mmCIF file of C-alpha atoms in Angstrom:
data_model
loop_
_atom_site.group_PDB
_atom_site.id
_atom_site.type_symbol
_atom_site.label_atom_id
_atom_site.label_comp_id
_atom_site.label_asym_id
_atom_site.label_seq_id
_atom_site.Cartn_x
_atom_site.Cartn_y
_atom_site.Cartn_z
ATOM 1 C CA MET A 27 12.888 11.088 9.576
ATOM 2 C CA ALA A 28 13.035 14.500 7.927
ATOM 3 C CA GLY A 29 14.486 14.542 4.454
ATOM 4 C CA GLU A 30 15.198 10.852 3.732
ATOM 5 C CA LEU A 31 12.667 10.819 0.914
ATOM 6 C CA ASN A 32 13.264 14.379 -0.285
ATOM 7 C CA GLY A 33 10.841 14.987 -3.161
ATOM 8 C CA MET A 34 10.101 11.283 -3.776
ATOM 9 C CA LYS A 35 6.718 10.951 -5.473
ATOM 10 C CA VAL A 36 4.746 8.090 -3.900
ATOM 11 C CA ALA A 37 1.410 6.723 -5.121
ATOM 12 C CA VAL A 38 -1.066 5.800 -2.387
ATOM 13 C CA LEU A 39 -3.779 3.646 -3.969
ATOM 14 C CA ALA A 40 -7.100 3.615 -2.116
ATOM 15 C CA THR A 41 -10.835 3.950 -2.594
ATOM 16 C CA ASP A 42 -13.993 4.182 -0.496
ATOM 17 C CA GLY A 43 -13.742 1.996 2.583
ATOM 18 C CA VAL A 44 -10.020 2.483 3.137
ATOM 19 C CA GLU A 45 -9.096 2.133 6.804
ATOM 20 C CA GLN A 46 -8.521 5.773 7.762
ATOM 21 C CA VAL A 47 -5.611 5.255 10.127
ATOM 22 C CA GLU A 48 -3.879 3.005 7.559
ATOM 23 C CA LEU A 49 -4.134 5.833 5.039
ATOM 24 C CA ASP A 50 -3.322 8.734 7.374
ATOM 25 C CA ARG A 51 -0.368 7.395 9.361
ATOM 26 C CA PRO A 52 1.801 6.172 6.456
ATOM 27 C CA TRP A 53 0.889 9.368 4.558
ATOM 28 C CA GLN A 54 2.090 11.450 7.497
ATOM 29 C CA ALA A 55 5.319 9.422 7.772
ATOM 30 C CA LEU A 56 5.964 9.920 4.058
ATOM 31 C CA GLU A 57 5.409 13.683 4.296
ATOM 32 C CA GLU A 58 7.592 13.965 7.400
ATOM 33 C CA ALA A 59 10.367 12.178 5.508
ATOM 34 C CA GLY A 60 10.064 14.666 2.620
ATOM 35 C CA ALA A 61 8.083 12.513 0.176
ATOM 36 C CA GLU A 62 5.211 13.775 -1.949
ATOM 37 C CA PRO A 63 2.351 11.262 -1.597
ATOM 38 C CA GLU A 64 -0.516 11.376 -4.088
ATOM 39 C CA LEU A 65 -3.895 9.736 -3.608
ATOM 40 C CA VAL A 66 -4.629 7.531 -6.610
ATOM 41 C CA SER A 67 -8.141 6.079 -6.697
ATOM 42 C CA LEU A 68 -10.671 4.344 -8.907
ATOM 43 C CA GLU A 69 -12.694 7.501 -9.631
ATOM 44 C CA HIS A 70 -12.244 11.289 -9.530
ATOM 45 C CA GLY A 71 -13.566 13.362 -6.632
ATOM 46 C CA THR A 72 -13.264 12.162 -3.063
ATOM 47 C CA ILE A 73 -13.180 8.874 -1.203
ATOM 48 C CA THR A 74 -14.642 8.099 2.198
ATOM 49 C CA ALA A 75 -12.310 6.512 4.711
ATOM 50 C CA TYR A 76 -13.622 4.280 7.472
ATOM 51 C CA GLU A 77 -12.756 3.791 11.110
ATOM 52 C CA HIS A 78 -13.342 0.049 11.150
ATOM 53 C CA ILE A 79 -17.066 -0.081 10.187
ATOM 54 C CA ASP A 80 -17.928 3.576 10.794
ATOM 55 C CA LYS A 81 -17.559 6.279 8.149
ATOM 56 C CA GLY A 82 -14.614 8.582 8.705
ATOM 57 C CA ASP A 83 -13.128 11.509 6.809
ATOM 58 C CA THR A 84 -13.356 12.182 3.094
ATOM 59 C CA LYS A 85 -10.123 12.549 1.142
ATOM 60 C CA LYS A 86 -9.564 14.369 -2.152
ATOM 61 C CA VAL A 87 -8.374 12.162 -4.984
ATOM 62 C CA ASP A 88 -5.316 13.480 -6.861
ATOM 63 C CA THR A 89 -5.727 11.234 -9.905
ATOM 64 C CA THR A 90 -7.444 8.072 -11.031
ATOM 65 C CA VAL A 91 -5.656 4.802 -11.483
ATOM 66 C CA ALA A 92 -6.722 4.805 -15.159
ATOM 67 C CA ASP A 93 -4.952 8.164 -15.651
ATOM 68 C CA ALA A 94 -1.939 7.537 -13.401
ATOM 69 C CA ASP A 95 1.400 6.541 -14.910
ATOM 70 C CA PRO A 96 3.324 4.115 -12.675
ATOM 71 C CA ASP A 97 6.556 5.478 -14.176
ATOM 72 C CA SER A 98 5.770 8.832 -12.513
ATOM 73 C CA TYR A 99 6.103 7.320 -9.035
ATOM 74 C CA ALA A 100 9.093 5.940 -7.161
ATOM 75 C CA ALA A 101 7.041 3.744 -4.841
ATOM 76 C CA LEU A 102 3.531 2.561 -3.953
ATOM 77 C CA VAL A 103 1.601 2.302 -0.673
ATOM 78 C CA LEU A 104 -1.540 0.181 -0.384
ATOM 79 C CA PRO A 105 -3.531 0.934 2.769
ATOM 80 C CA GLY A 106 -6.030 -1.626 4.006
ATOM 81 C CA GLY A 107 -9.667 -1.879 4.906
ATOM 82 C CA VAL A 108 -11.946 -4.756 3.911
ATOM 83 C CA ILE A 109 -14.073 -2.694 1.526
ATOM 84 C CA ASN A 110 -11.075 -0.902 0.049
ATOM 85 C CA GLY A 111 -9.106 -4.100 -0.478
ATOM 86 C CA ASP A 112 -11.994 -5.843 -2.188
ATOM 87 C CA PHE A 113 -12.880 -2.902 -4.465
ATOM 88 C CA VAL A 114 -9.257 -2.295 -5.474
ATOM 89 C CA ARG A 115 -8.573 -5.944 -6.336
ATOM 90 C CA ALA A 116 -11.730 -6.038 -8.488
ATOM 91 C CA ASP A 117 -10.554 -3.116 -10.654
ATOM 92 C CA ALA A 118 -8.448 -4.241 -13.656
ATOM 93 C CA ASP A 119 -6.719 -0.839 -13.968
ATOM 94 C CA ALA A 120 -5.751 -0.936 -10.274
ATOM 95 C CA VAL A 121 -4.343 -4.457 -10.554
ATOM 96 C CA ALA A 122 -2.338 -3.479 -13.656
ATOM 97 C CA PHE A 123 -1.087 -0.329 -11.872
ATOM 98 C CA VAL A 124 0.135 -2.384 -8.906
ATOM 99 C CA LYS A 125 1.694 -5.042 -11.126
ATOM 100 C CA ALA A 126 3.648 -2.340 -12.997
ATOM 101 C CA PHE A 127 5.487 -1.437 -9.770
ATOM 102 C CA PHE A 128 6.577 -5.048 -9.345
ATOM 103 C CA ASP A 129 7.577 -5.332 -13.009
ATOM 104 C CA ALA A 130 9.767 -2.232 -12.541
ATOM 105 C CA GLY A 131 11.238 -3.485 -9.250
ATOM 106 C CA LYS A 132 9.907 -0.473 -7.340
ATOM 107 C CA PRO A 133 9.101 -0.723 -3.624
ATOM 108 C CA VAL A 134 5.526 -1.572 -2.641
ATOM 109 C CA ALA A 135 4.072 -1.459 0.880
ATOM 110 C CA ALA A 136 0.750 -3.116 1.783
ATOM 111 C CA ILE A 137 -1.059 -3.484 5.103
ATOM 112 C CA CYS A 138 -4.077 -5.359 6.425
ATOM 113 C CA HIS A 139 -6.477 -6.294 3.563
ATOM 114 C CA ALA A 140 -4.421 -4.558 0.847
ATOM 115 C CA PRO A 141 -2.455 -7.718 -0.040
ATOM 116 C CA TRP A 142 -5.617 -8.999 -1.746
ATOM 117 C CA VAL A 143 -4.680 -6.863 -4.752
ATOM 118 C CA LEU A 144 -1.180 -8.371 -4.694
ATOM 119 C CA ALA A 145 -2.659 -11.870 -4.891
ATOM 120 C CA GLU A 146 -4.944 -10.720 -7.711
ATOM 121 C CA GLY A 147 -1.922 -9.351 -9.575
ATOM 122 C CA ASP A 148 -0.054 -12.656 -9.148
ATOM 123 C CA VAL A 149 2.963 -10.940 -7.557
ATOM 124 C CA VAL A 150 3.181 -12.842 -4.246
ATOM 125 C CA ARG A 151 4.401 -16.224 -5.475
ATOM 126 C CA GLY A 152 7.499 -17.182 -3.472
ATOM 127 C CA ARG A 153 7.288 -14.032 -1.311
ATOM 128 C CA ARG A 154 7.479 -14.002 2.482
ATOM 129 C CA MET A 155 4.734 -11.674 3.718
ATOM 130 C CA THR A 156 2.029 -10.924 6.250
ATOM 131 C CA SER A 157 -1.468 -9.414 6.247
ATOM 132 C CA TRP A 158 -4.697 -9.339 8.199
ATOM 133 C CA PRO A 159 -4.992 -12.979 9.420
ATOM 134 C CA SER A 160 -8.114 -13.787 7.377
ATOM 135 C CA LEU A 161 -6.123 -13.305 4.142
ATOM 136 C CA GLN A 162 -3.517 -15.957 4.946
ATOM 137 C CA THR A 163 -5.290 -18.734 3.021
ATOM 138 C CA ASP A 164 -5.759 -16.483 -0.039
ATOM 139 C CA LEU A 165 -2.101 -15.473 0.045
ATOM 140 C CA ARG A 166 -0.836 -19.017 0.580
ATOM 141 C CA ASN A 167 -3.036 -20.205 -2.295
ATOM 142 C CA ALA A 168 -1.447 -17.473 -4.422
ATOM 143 C CA GLY A 169 1.991 -18.895 -3.582
ATOM 144 C CA ALA A 170 3.109 -16.641 -0.707
ATOM 145 C CA ASN A 171 4.871 -17.771 2.448
ATOM 146 C CA TRP A 172 2.507 -16.107 4.954
ATOM 147 C CA VAL A 173 3.832 -15.365 8.443
ATOM 148 C CA ASP A 174 2.267 -13.707 11.488
ATOM 149 C CA GLU A 175 4.737 -10.868 12.111
ATOM 150 C CA GLU A 176 4.425 -7.132 12.736
ATOM 151 C CA VAL A 177 6.205 -6.136 9.535
ATOM 152 C CA VAL A 178 7.855 -8.243 6.841
ATOM 153 C CA VAL A 179 10.290 -6.982 4.230
ATOM 154 C CA ASP A 180 10.954 -9.298 1.280
ATOM 155 C CA GLY A 181 12.992 -7.530 -1.382
ATOM 156 C CA ASN A 182 10.901 -4.603 -2.629
ATOM 157 C CA LEU A 183 7.753 -5.740 -0.746
ATOM 158 C CA ILE A 184 6.849 -4.449 2.724
ATOM 159 C CA THR A 185 3.773 -5.915 4.454
ATOM 160 C CA SER A 186 2.100 -5.495 7.832
ATOM 161 C CA ARG A 187 -0.914 -6.986 9.604
ATOM 162 C CA ASN A 188 -3.101 -4.241 11.072
ATOM 163 C CA PRO A 189 -3.324 -0.761 12.634
ATOM 164 C CA ASP A 190 -1.451 -1.958 15.745
ATOM 165 C CA ASP A 191 1.608 -2.400 13.499
ATOM 166 C CA LEU A 192 1.528 1.095 11.981
ATOM 167 C CA ASP A 193 4.589 2.449 13.801
ATOM 168 C CA ALA A 194 6.765 -0.405 12.515
ATOM 169 C CA PHE A 195 5.100 -0.343 9.082
ATOM 170 C CA SER A 196 5.604 3.413 8.642
ATOM 171 C CA ALA A 197 9.239 3.192 9.784
ATOM 172 C CA ALA A 198 9.870 0.311 7.362
ATOM 173 C CA ILE A 199 8.281 2.258 4.505
ATOM 174 C CA VAL A 200 10.575 5.234 5.034
ATOM 175 C CA GLU A 201 13.661 3.056 5.491
ATOM 176 C CA GLU A 202 13.002 0.795 2.494
ATOM 177 C CA PHE A 203 11.857 3.607 0.192
ATOM 178 C CA ALA A 204 14.992 5.597 1.117
ATOM 179 C CA GLY A 205 17.140 2.543 0.396
ATOM 180 C CA ALA A 206 15.465 2.077 -2.992
ATOM 181 C CA GLU A 207 16.035 5.744 -3.833
ATOM 182 C CA ASP A 208 19.713 5.465 -2.810
ATOM 183 C CA ALA A 209 20.054 2.407 -5.080
ATOM 184 C CA ASP A 210 18.430 4.343 -7.964
ATOM 185 C CA ASP A 211 20.778 7.291 -7.398
ATOM 186 C CA ALA A 212 23.776 4.943 -7.469
ATOM 187 C CA GLU A 213 22.631 3.579 -10.859
ATOM 188 C CA ASP A 214 22.323 7.065 -12.437
#
């Protein structure tokens, strides 16, 4: 994995209640592949991750979503967690930030409850995707073709169901982000 994403700047959008393992494992995969992930959140300071319903580690926020420029990032990762997913989708700046990645055709990866923000941003219509099972009705109502699979790649969108899928999700992130960077390099 080392070097595929050499120097790629990746936004990781999360807030309090993010599922810790869904933040940590993709972050680690990105770093191991040479990317430079940055924690983008709703407020300055720190966020508290959760291990299911128990408080976990705190994480330092690099920048707020209101201050972050989507053009500064090559890709976006949206970790899950019920609380995180609900708070992020309720923040207009966060929804606009996510939508900007789709408007620019940049790769976006979302796991578990994170696809809620994708539905809120109206970017799932006609997309094949997966999520935590309880979101399937929301995603179908937003126009997605929801499937129960470990990882789904539909164009620039990578989705996964839950922490059990993290190995496949992290591998898909690195592979798809590297492919997007290669395509960008070919255009330059």
